[in-house]
Amino acid sequence: NAGVTQTPKFQVLKTGQSMTLQCAQDMNHEYMSWYRQDPGMGLRLIHYSVGAGITDQGEVPNGYNVSRSTTEDFPLRLLSAAPSQTSVYFCASRQGIGRYGYTFGSGTRLTVV
Amino acid sequence: GENVEQHPSTLSVQEGDSAVIKCTYSDSASNYFPWYKQELGKGPQLIIDIRSNVGEKKDQRIAVTLNKTAKHFSLHITETQPEDSAVYFCAASKGNTPLVFGKGTRLSVIA
């Protein structure tokens, strides 16, 4: 049981490049979310999904895309990387209705130069 | 939407002393309040949580209290140890909405 797996752990991008951050969970959790963590800003919600085929925007969605074609996977796409997207990205999942505790991945540290 | 304020941003305590971190929330409909611990280079890990129908919950050296009237909740760590040093986050949510996090408290336990 691996929990929530994020890849890659580190990435450097040039401004304007695109990439996909991968997130997979093996706990059959319905809910999955992406957060970004910046110094002094806590964890801010980018996008979330309440089940396969359903996604919604969070607090800071601009510049990011998500899709949820399977229960297990919830990739985050950066369309055209900007220095403001330099951050640590965390994927989290939890069970469905009535189960609130999130399990977090170990994060992806992204630098955009 | 929900807004969670967390204080203090940094906290230093002597080993064996108690540590208290406080959070306030804005949405009176919020009903779930977890606390997460984040060690360096790792993702946040749930350490304790409380629902709105409970005023206090304890788990060994960790306790959380909730005051719904004042819309604040607190994390209490007793008999602190060096391994308690980390960043702690509070969060709030209602129903099945996503968690809204505070900005974190960096706790340092000095041996």
PDB file of N, CA, C and O in Angstrom, chain A residues 31 33 35 37 40-45 48 50 90 94 96-107 109, chain B residues 31-32 34 36 38 41-46 49 51 87 89 93-104:
ATOM      1  N   TYR A  31     -12.012  11.413  -3.322  1.00  0.00           N
ATOM      2  CA  TYR A  31     -11.612  12.818  -3.395  1.00  0.00           C
ATOM      3  C   TYR A  31     -10.111  12.937  -3.598  1.00  0.00           C
ATOM      4  O   TYR A  31      -9.323  12.285  -2.922  1.00  0.00           O
ATOM      5  N   SER A  33      -7.067  16.202  -4.428  1.00  0.00           N
ATOM      6  CA  SER A  33      -6.866  17.646  -4.497  1.00  0.00           C
ATOM      7  C   SER A  33      -5.413  17.956  -4.806  1.00  0.00           C
ATOM      8  O   SER A  33      -4.525  17.156  -4.490  1.00  0.00           O
ATOM      9  N   TYR A  35      -2.660  21.053  -3.992  1.00  0.00           N
ATOM     10  CA  TYR A  35      -2.348  22.263  -3.251  1.00  0.00           C
ATOM     11  C   TYR A  35      -0.952  22.726  -3.645  1.00  0.00           C
ATOM     12  O   TYR A  35      -0.095  21.930  -3.989  1.00  0.00           O
ATOM     13  N   GLN A  37       2.298  25.056  -2.017  1.00  0.00           N
ATOM     14  CA  GLN A  37       2.796  25.587  -0.754  1.00  0.00           C
ATOM     15  C   GLN A  37       3.912  26.580  -1.030  1.00  0.00           C
ATOM     16  O   GLN A  37       4.936  26.222  -1.626  1.00  0.00           O
ATOM     17  N   GLY A  40       5.238  31.209   3.908  1.00  0.00           N
ATOM     18  CA  GLY A  40       4.352  32.163   4.562  1.00  0.00           C
ATOM     19  C   GLY A  40       2.930  32.171   4.048  1.00  0.00           C
ATOM     20  O   GLY A  40       2.109  32.975   4.500  1.00  0.00           O
ATOM     21  N   MET A  41       2.616  31.277   3.104  1.00  0.00           N
ATOM     22  CA  MET A  41       1.271  31.297   2.497  1.00  0.00           C
ATOM     23  C   MET A  41       0.451  30.059   2.847  1.00  0.00           C
ATOM     24  O   MET A  41      -0.700  29.943   2.456  1.00  0.00           O
ATOM     25  N   GLY A  42       1.016  29.135   3.536  1.00  0.00           N
ATOM     26  CA  GLY A  42       0.286  27.919   3.851  1.00  0.00           C
ATOM     27  C   GLY A  42       0.062  27.057   2.613  1.00  0.00           C
ATOM     28  O   GLY A  42       0.832  27.098   1.654  1.00  0.00           O
ATOM     29  N   LEU A  43      -1.003  26.319   2.623  1.00  0.00           N
ATOM     30  CA  LEU A  43      -1.367  25.435   1.508  1.00  0.00           C
ATOM     31  C   LEU A  43      -2.599  26.023   0.820  1.00  0.00           C
ATOM     32  O   LEU A  43      -3.640  26.199   1.451  1.00  0.00           O
ATOM     33  N   ARG A  44      -2.465  26.301  -0.447  1.00  0.00           N
ATOM     34  CA  ARG A  44      -3.583  26.889  -1.196  1.00  0.00           C
ATOM     35  C   ARG A  44      -4.081  25.898  -2.244  1.00  0.00           C
ATOM     36  O   ARG A  44      -3.294  25.315  -2.988  1.00  0.00           O
ATOM     37  N   LEU A  45      -5.388  25.781  -2.321  1.00  0.00           N
ATOM     38  CA  LEU A  45      -6.021  24.793  -3.185  1.00  0.00           C
ATOM     39  C   LEU A  45      -6.010  25.256  -4.643  1.00  0.00           C
ATOM     40  O   LEU A  45      -6.437  26.370  -4.958  1.00  0.00           O
ATOM     41  N   TYR A  48      -9.580  20.452  -7.428  1.00  0.00           N
ATOM     42  CA  TYR A  48      -9.939  19.243  -6.708  1.00  0.00           C
ATOM     43  C   TYR A  48     -10.945  18.429  -7.509  1.00  0.00           C
ATOM     44  O   TYR A  48     -11.549  18.925  -8.475  1.00  0.00           O
ATOM     45  N   VAL A  50     -14.072  15.287  -6.929  1.00  0.00           N
ATOM     46  CA  VAL A  50     -14.869  14.486  -5.996  1.00  0.00           C
ATOM     47  C   VAL A  50     -15.133  13.087  -6.531  1.00  0.00           C
ATOM     48  O   VAL A  50     -15.819  12.295  -5.888  1.00  0.00           O
ATOM     49  N   PHE A  90       1.586  19.729  -3.668  1.00  0.00           N
ATOM     50  CA  PHE A  90       1.169  18.537  -2.950  1.00  0.00           C
ATOM     51  C   PHE A  90      -0.164  18.030  -3.497  1.00  0.00           C
ATOM     52  O   PHE A  90      -1.105  18.801  -3.692  1.00  0.00           O
ATOM     53  N   ARG A  94      -8.692  11.643  -0.119  1.00  0.00           N
ATOM     54  CA  ARG A  94      -9.438  11.162   1.045  1.00  0.00           C
ATOM     55  C   ARG A  94     -10.614  10.333   0.575  1.00  0.00           C
ATOM     56  O   ARG A  94     -10.999  10.379  -0.600  1.00  0.00           O
ATOM     57  N   GLY A  96     -14.695   9.127   0.647  1.00  0.00           N
ATOM     58  CA  GLY A  96     -15.844   9.908   0.258  1.00  0.00           C
ATOM     59  C   GLY A  96     -16.628  10.491   1.411  1.00  0.00           C
ATOM     60  O   GLY A  96     -16.069  10.845   2.443  1.00  0.00           O
ATOM     61  N   ILE A  97     -17.907  10.546   1.250  1.00  0.00           N
ATOM     62  CA  ILE A  97     -18.787  11.236   2.184  1.00  0.00           C
ATOM     63  C   ILE A  97     -18.598  10.701   3.603  1.00  0.00           C
ATOM     64  O   ILE A  97     -18.585   9.496   3.830  1.00  0.00           O
ATOM     65  N   GLY A  98     -18.447  11.626   4.552  1.00  0.00           N
ATOM     66  CA  GLY A  98     -18.299  11.258   5.951  1.00  0.00           C
ATOM     67  C   GLY A  98     -16.885  10.949   6.379  1.00  0.00           C
ATOM     68  O   GLY A  98     -16.626  10.728   7.557  1.00  0.00           O
ATOM     69  N   ARG A  99     -15.945  10.883   5.432  1.00  0.00           N
ATOM     70  CA  ARG A  99     -14.541  10.604   5.767  1.00  0.00           C
ATOM     71  C   ARG A  99     -13.718  11.805   5.339  1.00  0.00           C
ATOM     72  O   ARG A  99     -13.599  12.076   4.160  1.00  0.00           O
ATOM     73  N   TYR A 100     -13.148  12.522   6.315  1.00  0.00           N
ATOM     74  CA  TYR A 100     -12.563  13.806   5.988  1.00  0.00           C
ATOM     75  C   TYR A 100     -11.045  13.856   5.952  1.00  0.00           C
ATOM     76  O   TYR A 100     -10.485  14.776   5.392  1.00  0.00           O
ATOM     77  N   GLY A 101     -10.354  12.938   6.594  1.00  0.00           N
ATOM     78  CA  GLY A 101      -8.910  13.049   6.729  1.00  0.00           C
ATOM     79  C   GLY A 101      -8.166  12.864   5.421  1.00  0.00           C
ATOM     80  O   GLY A 101      -8.303  11.842   4.749  1.00  0.00           O
ATOM     81  N   TYR A 102      -7.379  13.846   5.038  1.00  0.00           N
ATOM     82  CA  TYR A 102      -6.587  13.761   3.818  1.00  0.00           C
ATOM     83  C   TYR A 102      -5.285  13.006   4.063  1.00  0.00           C
ATOM     84  O   TYR A 102      -4.668  13.124   5.111  1.00  0.00           O
ATOM     85  N   THR A 103      -4.850  12.270   3.032  1.00  0.00           N
ATOM     86  CA  THR A 103      -3.514  11.703   2.966  1.00  0.00           C
ATOM     87  C   THR A 103      -2.748  12.464   1.899  1.00  0.00           C
ATOM     88  O   THR A 103      -3.220  12.568   0.762  1.00  0.00           O
ATOM     89  N   PHE A 104      -1.585  12.996   2.260  1.00  0.00           N
ATOM     90  CA  PHE A 104      -0.794  13.793   1.338  1.00  0.00           C
ATOM     91  C   PHE A 104       0.331  12.974   0.734  1.00  0.00           C
ATOM     92  O   PHE A 104       0.879  12.065   1.373  1.00  0.00           O
ATOM     93  N   GLY A 105       0.695  13.343  -0.501  1.00  0.00           N
ATOM     94  CA  GLY A 105       1.907  12.831  -1.103  1.00  0.00           C
ATOM     95  C   GLY A 105       3.118  13.570  -0.548  1.00  0.00           C
ATOM     96  O   GLY A 105       2.977  14.487   0.276  1.00  0.00           O
ATOM     97  N   SER A 106       4.293  13.203  -1.013  1.00  0.00           N
ATOM     98  CA  SER A 106       5.528  13.797  -0.494  1.00  0.00           C
ATOM     99  C   SER A 106       5.925  15.072  -1.223  1.00  0.00           C
ATOM    100  O   SER A 106       6.893  15.718  -0.846  1.00  0.00           O
ATOM    101  N   GLY A 107       5.193  15.445  -2.267  1.00  0.00           N
ATOM    102  CA  GLY A 107       5.398  16.733  -2.905  1.00  0.00           C
ATOM    103  C   GLY A 107       6.295  16.711  -4.121  1.00  0.00           C
ATOM    104  O   GLY A 107       7.121  15.811  -4.298  1.00  0.00           O
ATOM    105  N   ARG A 109       8.785  19.563  -5.945  1.00  0.00           N
ATOM    106  CA  ARG A 109       9.374  20.909  -5.863  1.00  0.00           C
ATOM    107  C   ARG A 109       9.660  21.394  -7.276  1.00  0.00           C
ATOM    108  O   ARG A 109      10.491  20.815  -7.969  1.00  0.00           O
TER     109      ARG A 109
ATOM    110  N   ASN B  31     -17.476  22.437   9.968  1.00  0.00           N
ATOM    111  CA  ASN B  31     -17.748  21.421  10.974  1.00  0.00           C
ATOM    112  C   ASN B  31     -16.638  20.399  11.148  1.00  0.00           C
ATOM    113  O   ASN B  31     -16.785  19.408  11.863  1.00  0.00           O
ATOM    114  N   TYR B  32     -15.521  20.605  10.478  1.00  0.00           N
ATOM    115  CA  TYR B  32     -14.411  19.657  10.591  1.00  0.00           C
ATOM    116  C   TYR B  32     -13.110  20.436  10.685  1.00  0.00           C
ATOM    117  O   TYR B  32     -12.852  21.316   9.857  1.00  0.00           O
ATOM    118  N   PRO B  34      -9.085  19.720  11.263  1.00  0.00           N
ATOM    119  CA  PRO B  34      -7.914  18.867  11.454  1.00  0.00           C
ATOM    120  C   PRO B  34      -6.652  19.675  11.708  1.00  0.00           C
ATOM    121  O   PRO B  34      -6.583  20.868  11.384  1.00  0.00           O
ATOM    122  N   TYR B  36      -2.398  19.288  11.015  1.00  0.00           N
ATOM    123  CA  TYR B  36      -1.388  18.534  10.289  1.00  0.00           C
ATOM    124  C   TYR B  36       0.004  18.939  10.772  1.00  0.00           C
ATOM    125  O   TYR B  36       0.247  20.097  11.094  1.00  0.00           O
ATOM    126  N   GLN B  38       4.012  18.896   9.498  1.00  0.00           N
ATOM    127  CA  GLN B  38       4.851  18.740   8.328  1.00  0.00           C
ATOM    128  C   GLN B  38       6.320  18.816   8.732  1.00  0.00           C
ATOM    129  O   GLN B  38       6.796  19.845   9.192  1.00  0.00           O
ATOM    130  N   GLY B  41      10.875  18.531   4.218  1.00  0.00           N
ATOM    131  CA  GLY B  41      10.969  17.722   3.013  1.00  0.00           C
ATOM    132  C   GLY B  41       9.877  16.689   2.840  1.00  0.00           C
ATOM    133  O   GLY B  41       9.944  15.858   1.929  1.00  0.00           O
ATOM    134  N   LYS B  42       8.864  16.751   3.693  1.00  0.00           N
ATOM    135  CA  LYS B  42       7.790  15.760   3.625  1.00  0.00           C
ATOM    136  C   LYS B  42       6.435  16.437   3.438  1.00  0.00           C
ATOM    137  O   LYS B  42       6.290  17.639   3.603  1.00  0.00           O
ATOM    138  N   GLY B  43       5.446  15.633   3.104  1.00  0.00           N
ATOM    139  CA  GLY B  43       4.098  16.144   3.010  1.00  0.00           C
ATOM    140  C   GLY B  43       3.452  16.241   4.382  1.00  0.00           C
ATOM    141  O   GLY B  43       3.891  15.592   5.338  1.00  0.00           O
ATOM    142  N   PRO B  44       2.415  17.061   4.524  1.00  0.00           N
ATOM    143  CA  PRO B  44       1.711  17.169   5.807  1.00  0.00           C
ATOM    144  C   PRO B  44       1.102  15.835   6.217  1.00  0.00           C
ATOM    145  O   PRO B  44       0.639  15.072   5.368  1.00  0.00           O
ATOM    146  N   GLN B  45       1.100  15.593   7.523  1.00  0.00           N
ATOM    147  CA  GLN B  45       0.536  14.352   8.056  1.00  0.00           C
ATOM    148  C   GLN B  45      -0.495  14.689   9.112  1.00  0.00           C
ATOM    149  O   GLN B  45      -0.216  15.472  10.030  1.00  0.00           O
ATOM    150  N   LEU B  46      -1.671  14.108   8.994  1.00  0.00           N
ATOM    151  CA  LEU B  46      -2.739  14.343   9.954  1.00  0.00           C
ATOM    152  C   LEU B  46      -2.339  13.806  11.330  1.00  0.00           C
ATOM    153  O   LEU B  46      -1.922  12.660  11.460  1.00  0.00           O
ATOM    154  N   ASP B  49      -7.836  15.430  14.716  1.00  0.00           N
ATOM    155  CA  ASP B  49      -8.912  16.218  14.149  1.00  0.00           C
ATOM    156  C   ASP B  49     -10.107  16.230  15.101  1.00  0.00           C
ATOM    157  O   ASP B  49     -10.187  15.434  16.031  1.00  0.00           O
ATOM    158  N   ARG B  51     -14.524  17.214  15.234  1.00  0.00           N
ATOM    159  CA  ARG B  51     -15.761  17.599  14.561  1.00  0.00           C
ATOM    160  C   ARG B  51     -16.498  18.625  15.415  1.00  0.00           C
ATOM    161  O   ARG B  51     -16.246  18.754  16.614  1.00  0.00           O
ATOM    162  N   VAL B  87       6.513  22.074  11.234  1.00  0.00           N
ATOM    163  CA  VAL B  87       5.514  23.092  10.919  1.00  0.00           C
ATOM    164  C   VAL B  87       4.140  22.462  11.103  1.00  0.00           C
ATOM    165  O   VAL B  87       3.894  21.353  10.618  1.00  0.00           O
ATOM    166  N   PHE B  89      -0.051  22.879  10.740  1.00  0.00           N
ATOM    167  CA  PHE B  89      -1.118  23.574  10.018  1.00  0.00           C
ATOM    168  C   PHE B  89      -2.475  23.209  10.599  1.00  0.00           C
ATOM    169  O   PHE B  89      -2.749  22.023  10.843  1.00  0.00           O
ATOM    170  N   SER B  93     -13.176  22.833   7.232  1.00  0.00           N
ATOM    171  CA  SER B  93     -14.034  22.576   6.085  1.00  0.00           C
ATOM    172  C   SER B  93     -15.464  22.340   6.573  1.00  0.00           C
ATOM    173  O   SER B  93     -15.698  22.109   7.754  1.00  0.00           O
ATOM    174  N   LYS B  94     -16.388  22.408   5.659  1.00  0.00           N
ATOM    175  CA  LYS B  94     -17.786  22.097   5.976  1.00  0.00           C
ATOM    176  C   LYS B  94     -18.289  21.066   4.986  1.00  0.00           C
ATOM    177  O   LYS B  94     -17.952  21.101   3.795  1.00  0.00           O
ATOM    178  N   GLY B  95     -19.072  20.152   5.494  1.00  0.00           N
ATOM    179  CA  GLY B  95     -19.587  19.102   4.635  1.00  0.00           C
ATOM    180  C   GLY B  95     -18.456  18.391   3.936  1.00  0.00           C
ATOM    181  O   GLY B  95     -17.491  17.966   4.554  1.00  0.00           O
ATOM    182  N   ASN B  96     -18.557  18.302   2.622  1.00  0.00           N
ATOM    183  CA  ASN B  96     -17.523  17.631   1.846  1.00  0.00           C
ATOM    184  C   ASN B  96     -16.703  18.592   1.016  1.00  0.00           C
ATOM    185  O   ASN B  96     -16.086  18.202   0.017  1.00  0.00           O
ATOM    186  N   THR B  97     -16.667  19.853   1.416  1.00  0.00           N
ATOM    187  CA  THR B  97     -15.858  20.832   0.688  1.00  0.00           C
ATOM    188  C   THR B  97     -14.381  20.621   1.004  1.00  0.00           C
ATOM    189  O   THR B  97     -14.039  20.041   2.039  1.00  0.00           O
ATOM    190  N   PRO B  98     -13.478  21.097   0.140  1.00  0.00           N
ATOM    191  CA  PRO B  98     -12.048  20.926   0.403  1.00  0.00           C
ATOM    192  C   PRO B  98     -11.601  21.680   1.650  1.00  0.00           C
ATOM    193  O   PRO B  98     -12.222  22.660   2.062  1.00  0.00           O
ATOM    194  N   LEU B  99     -10.502  21.224   2.228  1.00  0.00           N
ATOM    195  CA  LEU B  99      -9.939  21.883   3.400  1.00  0.00           C
ATOM    196  C   LEU B  99      -9.362  23.246   3.032  1.00  0.00           C
ATOM    197  O   LEU B  99      -8.739  23.410   1.978  1.00  0.00           O
ATOM    198  N   VAL B 100      -9.560  24.214   3.923  1.00  0.00           N
ATOM    199  CA  VAL B 100      -8.903  25.519   3.838  1.00  0.00           C
ATOM    200  C   VAL B 100      -7.896  25.567   4.986  1.00  0.00           C
ATOM    201  O   VAL B 100      -8.263  25.357   6.148  1.00  0.00           O
ATOM    202  N   PHE B 101      -6.639  25.846   4.657  1.00  0.00           N
ATOM    203  CA  PHE B 101      -5.564  25.777   5.632  1.00  0.00           C
ATOM    204  C   PHE B 101      -5.177  27.145   6.170  1.00  0.00           C
ATOM    205  O   PHE B 101      -5.293  28.164   5.480  1.00  0.00           O
ATOM    206  N   GLY B 102      -4.693  27.151   7.421  1.00  0.00           N
ATOM    207  CA  GLY B 102      -3.997  28.313   7.943  1.00  0.00           C
ATOM    208  C   GLY B 102      -2.602  28.372   7.343  1.00  0.00           C
ATOM    209  O   GLY B 102      -2.184  27.468   6.609  1.00  0.00           O
ATOM    210  N   LYS B 103      -1.851  29.437   7.677  1.00  0.00           N
ATOM    211  CA  LYS B 103      -0.552  29.646   7.061  1.00  0.00           C
ATOM    212  C   LYS B 103       0.582  28.910   7.756  1.00  0.00           C
ATOM    213  O   LYS B 103       1.720  28.960   7.298  1.00  0.00           O
ATOM    214  N   GLY B 104       0.283  28.241   8.857  1.00  0.00           N
ATOM    215  CA  GLY B 104       1.287  27.397   9.484  1.00  0.00           C
ATOM    216  C   GLY B 104       2.002  28.039  10.659  1.00  0.00           C
ATOM    217  O   GLY B 104       2.119  29.264  10.749  1.00  0.00           O
TER     218      GLY B 104
END
